[in-house]
């Protein structure tokens, strides 16, 4: 016991005598930087995102998995990053149809939708709907949700500068398309109207907003606006991504109509000219890839009936090709 006490006292004396030579220990190893993120929606004033995802890519470690932050609403929030050089890629996460691939790099992240069918998109029949001639092998994809995205400039985080802020200005990554057909006769006799359009982009690069190569068809439902007006709305990833290089796709619009006598009609018109036209003086606050198609006089016939009011069923779809000047 006496030996134990002696050794304890000796240890205390040694530590006390060396106190002046010891450096204070640093118990604060927290070198994280607070990053304040704010979204400015001046380039997409119509956006009402319910949530945002922000991926931070470390430029000094290209193979490193991105740091992901999720924010409720579309105002922004705060992230925490270790020292390094980072670039952020942000997009709204309140989507259902959008899928992503290539997240290993900020340059390769792509948004796309799964393959679909004319029947699923139009919701008119379960099988046997015709395609525009020459596009039967083009994949049909699900319509994308409204999608916005933006990439930041690289930012530096370090131990001296604890707080960093960034303001991000999202722009459209999916674009609205509106098809309006005026002076349509016999709309009151239709049981269902829908459409499809060919030559669309199958996805989009989230960094650049450039549509992916290749073509796809989308199908969609239609609405009767009044006695003589038919209108259709859909979202698209874009079209003709390499138009400046001479790659201009044809765009065939097909309108499907089922009449009260159960006869089925489909009308095909080439709308490439309107798809490719651009405003000579675009409004910078408006999505300049928004597409508006205006057509006239879709020749929907009256349904076939006899004197007893019996409405016979007519099998198959009857095709009508429409002149481009429709």
Coordinates of C-alpha atoms in Angstrom, one line a residue:
X1 CA 0.0 0.0 0.0
X2 CA 2.8 2.4 0.9
X3 CA 4.6 1.6 -2.4
X4 CA 1.4 2.4 -4.3
X5 CA 0.9 5.8 -2.6
X6 CA 4.5 6.7 -3.3
X7 CA 4.2 5.9 -7.0
X8 CA 1.0 7.9 -7.2
X9 CA 2.6 11.0 -5.6
X10 CA 5.7 10.7 -7.9
X11 CA 3.4 10.6 -11.0
X12 CA 1.6 13.7 -9.8
X13 CA 4.9 15.6 -9.2
X14 CA 6.2 14.7 -12.7
X15 CA 3.0 15.8 -14.4
X16 CA 3.0 19.0 -12.5
X17 CA 6.6 19.9 -13.3
X18 CA 6.1 19.3 -17.0
X19 CA 2.8 21.3 -17.3
X20 CA 4.6 24.4 -18.6
X21 CA 6.1 22.4 -21.5
X22 CA 2.9 20.7 -22.7
X23 CA 0.8 22.3 -25.5
X24 CA -2.9 22.6 -24.9
X25 CA -4.8 19.7 -26.6
X26 CA -7.2 20.6 -29.4
X27 CA -10.5 18.8 -28.8
X28 CA -12.3 20.7 -31.6
X29 CA -11.8 18.6 -34.8
X30 CA -14.9 20.1 -36.4
X31 CA -13.6 21.6 -39.6
X32 CA -17.0 21.5 -41.4
X33 CA -18.1 24.6 -43.3
X34 CA -21.7 25.8 -43.2
X35 CA -23.0 26.5 -46.7
X36 CA -26.1 28.7 -47.0
X37 CA -28.1 27.8 -50.1
X38 CA -30.8 30.1 -51.5
X39 CA -32.9 29.6 -54.7
X40 CA -33.8 32.6 -56.9
X41 CA -36.6 31.6 -59.2
X42 CA -36.5 34.6 -61.6
X43 CA -35.9 32.4 -64.6
X44 CA -38.8 30.1 -63.6
X45 CA -41.4 32.3 -62.0
X46 CA -44.2 29.7 -62.5
X47 CA -42.3 27.1 -60.5
X48 CA -43.8 25.9 -57.2
X49 CA -41.4 23.1 -56.2
X50 CA -42.4 21.3 -53.0
X51 CA -38.8 20.1 -52.3
X52 CA -35.3 20.5 -53.6
X53 CA -32.3 18.1 -53.8
X54 CA -28.8 19.4 -53.8
X55 CA -25.8 17.2 -54.8
X56 CA -22.3 18.5 -53.9
X57 CA -19.5 17.0 -56.0
X58 CA -15.9 17.2 -54.8
X59 CA -13.8 18.4 -57.7
X60 CA -10.6 17.2 -56.0
X61 CA -11.9 13.7 -55.6
X62 CA -13.8 12.9 -58.9
X63 CA -14.7 9.4 -57.9
X64 CA -16.2 10.4 -54.5
X65 CA -19.9 10.0 -54.0
X66 CA -21.8 13.3 -54.0
X67 CA -22.9 14.8 -50.7
X68 CA -26.7 15.0 -50.9
X69 CA -29.0 17.4 -49.0
X70 CA -32.8 17.5 -49.2
X71 CA -34.8 20.6 -48.5
X72 CA -38.5 21.1 -48.0
X73 CA -40.0 23.8 -50.1
X74 CA -38.1 25.8 -52.8
X75 CA -36.4 28.5 -50.7
X76 CA -33.2 26.7 -49.8
X77 CA -31.5 25.8 -46.5
X78 CA -28.1 25.0 -45.0
X79 CA -25.6 22.3 -45.8
X80 CA -22.3 21.3 -44.1
X81 CA -19.2 20.4 -46.1
X82 CA -15.6 19.5 -45.3
X83 CA -12.8 21.6 -46.7
X84 CA -12.4 21.2 -50.5
X85 CA -13.6 22.5 -53.9
X86 CA -17.2 21.7 -54.5
X87 CA -19.8 22.2 -57.2
X88 CA -23.5 21.9 -56.5
X89 CA -26.2 20.5 -58.8
X90 CA -29.8 21.1 -57.6
X91 CA -33.2 20.0 -58.9
X92 CA -36.7 19.7 -57.5
X93 CA -37.5 16.3 -55.9
X94 CA -41.3 16.5 -55.9
X95 CA -41.6 14.3 -59.0
X96 CA -43.2 10.9 -59.6
X97 CA -42.3 9.9 -63.2
X98 CA -38.7 11.2 -63.3
X99 CA -35.8 8.7 -62.9
X100 CA -32.1 9.5 -62.7
X101 CA -28.9 7.8 -63.8
X102 CA -25.2 8.7 -64.0
X103 CA -25.0 10.3 -60.6
X104 CA -21.4 9.3 -60.2
X105 CA -20.4 12.6 -61.9
X106 CA -21.9 16.0 -62.2
X107 CA -21.3 15.8 -66.0
X108 CA -23.2 12.6 -66.4
X109 CA -26.3 13.0 -64.3
X110 CA -29.4 12.4 -66.6
X111 CA -33.1 12.6 -66.0
X112 CA -35.4 10.3 -68.0
X113 CA -38.7 8.4 -67.7
X114 CA -39.5 4.8 -68.1
X115 CA -40.9 3.2 -71.3
X116 CA -44.6 3.5 -71.7
X117 CA -47.2 2.9 -74.4
X118 CA -49.7 4.8 -76.5
X119 CA -52.5 3.0 -74.5
X120 CA -51.1 4.1 -71.1
X121 CA -50.6 7.7 -72.2
X122 CA -53.9 8.3 -73.9
X123 CA -56.1 6.2 -71.4
X124 CA -58.5 5.5 -74.3
X125 CA -58.2 1.7 -74.9
X126 CA -56.2 -1.2 -73.5
X127 CA -54.5 -2.4 -76.7
X128 CA -54.2 -2.0 -80.5
X129 CA -53.8 1.8 -80.9
X130 CA -52.0 2.8 -84.1
X131 CA -48.7 4.7 -84.4
X132 CA -47.7 7.4 -86.9
X133 CA -46.4 5.8 -90.0
X134 CA -42.6 5.3 -90.0
X135 CA -42.3 5.7 -86.2
X136 CA -43.6 2.3 -85.1
X137 CA -40.2 1.3 -83.6
X138 CA -39.6 4.6 -81.8
X139 CA -39.9 4.0 -78.0
X140 CA -42.8 5.5 -76.2
X141 CA -41.9 7.1 -72.9
X142 CA -43.9 8.3 -69.9
X143 CA -44.5 12.1 -69.8
X144 CA -42.1 13.8 -67.4
X145 CA -43.1 15.9 -64.5
X146 CA -42.3 19.6 -64.3
X147 CA -38.5 19.7 -63.7
X148 CA -36.1 22.5 -62.9
X149 CA -32.4 22.3 -62.3
X150 CA -29.2 24.4 -61.8
X151 CA -25.5 24.0 -61.3
X152 CA -23.4 26.3 -59.2
X153 CA -19.9 27.7 -59.9
X154 CA -17.2 25.8 -57.9
X155 CA -16.9 27.0 -54.3
X156 CA -14.0 26.7 -51.8
X157 CA -14.5 25.6 -48.3
X158 CA -11.6 25.7 -45.7
X159 CA -10.9 25.9 -42.0
X160 CA -10.4 29.7 -42.1
X161 CA -13.6 30.6 -43.9
X162 CA -16.3 28.8 -41.9
X163 CA -19.4 30.1 -43.7
X164 CA -20.1 30.1 -47.4
X165 CA -23.3 31.2 -49.2
X166 CA -24.6 30.6 -52.7
X167 CA -27.6 31.8 -54.7
X168 CA -28.8 29.4 -57.4
X169 CA -31.1 30.3 -60.3
X170 CA -33.0 27.2 -61.5
X171 CA -34.2 26.9 -65.1
X172 CA -36.5 24.5 -66.8
X173 CA -35.2 21.0 -67.5
X174 CA -38.6 19.8 -68.8
X175 CA -40.7 22.1 -71.0
X176 CA -44.4 22.7 -71.5
X177 CA -46.1 21.9 -74.8
X178 CA -49.6 23.1 -75.7
X179 CA -51.5 21.9 -78.7
X180 CA -54.7 23.8 -79.5
X181 CA -57.0 22.8 -82.4
X182 CA -59.7 25.4 -83.3
X183 CA -62.9 25.2 -85.3
X184 CA -63.4 21.4 -84.7
X185 CA -66.8 20.1 -85.7
X186 CA -68.8 17.5 -83.9
X187 CA -66.9 17.6 -80.6
X188 CA -70.1 16.9 -78.8
X189 CA -70.1 13.4 -80.3
X190 CA -66.8 12.4 -78.9
X191 CA -66.4 10.0 -76.0
X192 CA -62.7 10.4 -75.7
X193 CA -59.9 12.4 -77.4
X194 CA -56.2 12.1 -76.9
X195 CA -52.9 12.4 -78.8
X196 CA -49.3 11.4 -79.3
X197 CA -46.3 13.2 -80.8
X198 CA -43.0 11.8 -82.2
X199 CA -39.4 12.9 -82.4
X200 CA -39.1 14.0 -78.7
X201 CA -36.0 13.8 -76.6
X202 CA -35.8 10.7 -74.3
X203 CA -34.2 12.6 -71.4
X204 CA -32.1 15.6 -70.4
X205 CA -28.6 16.2 -69.1
X206 CA -29.1 17.8 -65.7
X207 CA -25.9 19.9 -65.7
X208 CA -26.4 21.6 -69.1
X209 CA -30.1 21.2 -69.7
X210 CA -29.3 19.7 -73.1
X211 CA -31.8 17.1 -74.4
X212 CA -30.3 13.6 -74.8
X213 CA -29.7 12.1 -78.2
X214 CA -32.2 9.8 -79.8
X215 CA -36.0 10.2 -80.2
X216 CA -39.1 9.1 -78.3
X217 CA -42.8 9.3 -78.6
X218 CA -45.1 10.6 -75.8
X219 CA -48.8 10.0 -75.6
X220 CA -51.3 12.2 -73.6
X221 CA -54.9 13.0 -73.0
X222 CA -57.0 15.8 -74.5
X223 CA -59.6 18.2 -73.2
X224 CA -62.6 19.8 -74.9
X225 CA -62.3 23.5 -74.1
X226 CA -65.6 24.6 -75.7
X227 CA -67.9 23.5 -78.5
X228 CA -65.3 23.8 -81.2
X229 CA -61.9 23.9 -79.4
X230 CA -59.7 20.9 -78.4
X231 CA -56.6 21.4 -76.3
X232 CA -53.8 19.2 -75.0
X233 CA -51.0 19.9 -72.5
X234 CA -47.9 17.8 -71.9
X235 CA -44.4 18.1 -70.6
X236 CA -41.4 17.2 -72.8
X237 CA -37.6 17.0 -72.2
X238 CA -37.1 18.9 -75.5
X239 CA -36.4 17.9 -79.1
X240 CA -33.7 18.2 -81.8
X241 CA -30.8 18.6 -79.3
X242 CA -28.3 18.9 -82.2
X243 CA -30.2 21.1 -84.6
X244 CA -27.2 23.3 -85.3
X245 CA -25.4 20.2 -86.5
X246 CA -28.1 19.4 -89.0
X247 CA -29.9 16.8 -86.8
X248 CA -33.5 18.0 -87.2
X249 CA -36.2 15.4 -86.3
X250 CA -39.6 15.1 -87.9
X251 CA -42.5 15.5 -85.5
X252 CA -45.8 13.7 -86.3
X253 CA -48.8 14.6 -84.2
X254 CA -51.5 11.9 -84.0
X255 CA -55.0 12.8 -82.6
X256 CA -57.2 9.9 -81.5
X257 CA -61.0 10.2 -81.2
X258 CA -63.5 7.7 -80.1
X259 CA -67.1 8.7 -81.1
X260 CA -70.4 8.0 -79.5
X261 CA -71.1 5.1 -81.9
X262 CA -67.7 3.6 -80.7
X263 CA -66.1 4.2 -84.1
X264 CA -62.4 5.0 -83.7
X265 CA -60.6 7.7 -85.8
X266 CA -57.0 8.9 -85.8
X267 CA -55.6 11.9 -87.6
X268 CA -51.9 12.4 -88.5
X269 CA -50.3 15.8 -89.2
X270 CA -46.7 16.8 -89.5
X271 CA -46.1 19.7 -87.1
X272 CA -42.3 19.9 -87.5
X273 CA -42.4 23.5 -88.8
X274 CA -44.1 24.8 -85.7
X275 CA -41.9 22.7 -83.4
X276 CA -38.7 24.1 -85.0
X277 CA -39.8 27.7 -85.1
X278 CA -38.3 30.1 -82.5
X279 CA -39.3 33.6 -81.4
X280 CA -36.9 36.1 -83.0
X281 CA -37.0 38.1 -79.7
X282 CA -37.5 35.7 -76.8
X283 CA -38.5 36.9 -73.4
X284 CA -35.6 36.0 -71.0
X285 CA -38.1 35.5 -68.2
X286 CA -40.0 32.9 -70.2
X287 CA -39.0 29.3 -70.9
X288 CA -37.8 29.7 -74.6
X289 CA -38.2 26.0 -75.2
X290 CA -41.9 26.1 -74.5
X291 CA -43.8 24.8 -77.6
X292 CA -47.2 26.0 -78.8
X293 CA -48.9 24.2 -81.7
X294 CA -52.0 25.9 -83.3
X295 CA -54.1 23.9 -85.7
X296 CA -57.4 24.3 -87.5
X297 CA -60.5 22.2 -88.3
X298 CA -59.9 18.6 -87.3
X299 CA -62.6 16.7 -89.5
X300 CA -64.4 14.7 -86.8
X301 CA -67.5 13.1 -88.4
X302 CA -70.9 12.7 -86.9
X303 CA -71.5 9.3 -85.4
X304 CA -73.3 6.6 -87.4
X305 CA -76.8 5.9 -86.1
X306 CA -80.0 4.4 -87.7
X307 CA -83.6 5.3 -87.2
X308 CA -84.0 3.2 -84.1
X309 CA -81.1 5.0 -82.4
X310 CA -79.0 1.8 -82.4
X311 CA -75.3 2.7 -82.3
X312 CA -73.4 -0.1 -84.1
X313 CA -69.8 -0.9 -83.0
X314 CA -67.2 -0.4 -85.7
X315 CA -64.0 -2.4 -85.2
X316 CA -60.5 -1.0 -85.9
X317 CA -59.1 2.5 -86.2
X318 CA -59.9 4.6 -89.3
X319 CA -57.0 6.7 -90.5
X320 CA -57.1 10.3 -91.9
X321 CA -54.0 12.1 -93.0
X322 CA -54.2 15.8 -92.6
X323 CA -52.5 18.4 -94.8
X324 CA -49.8 20.4 -93.1
X325 CA -51.8 23.6 -93.6
X326 CA -54.5 22.4 -91.3

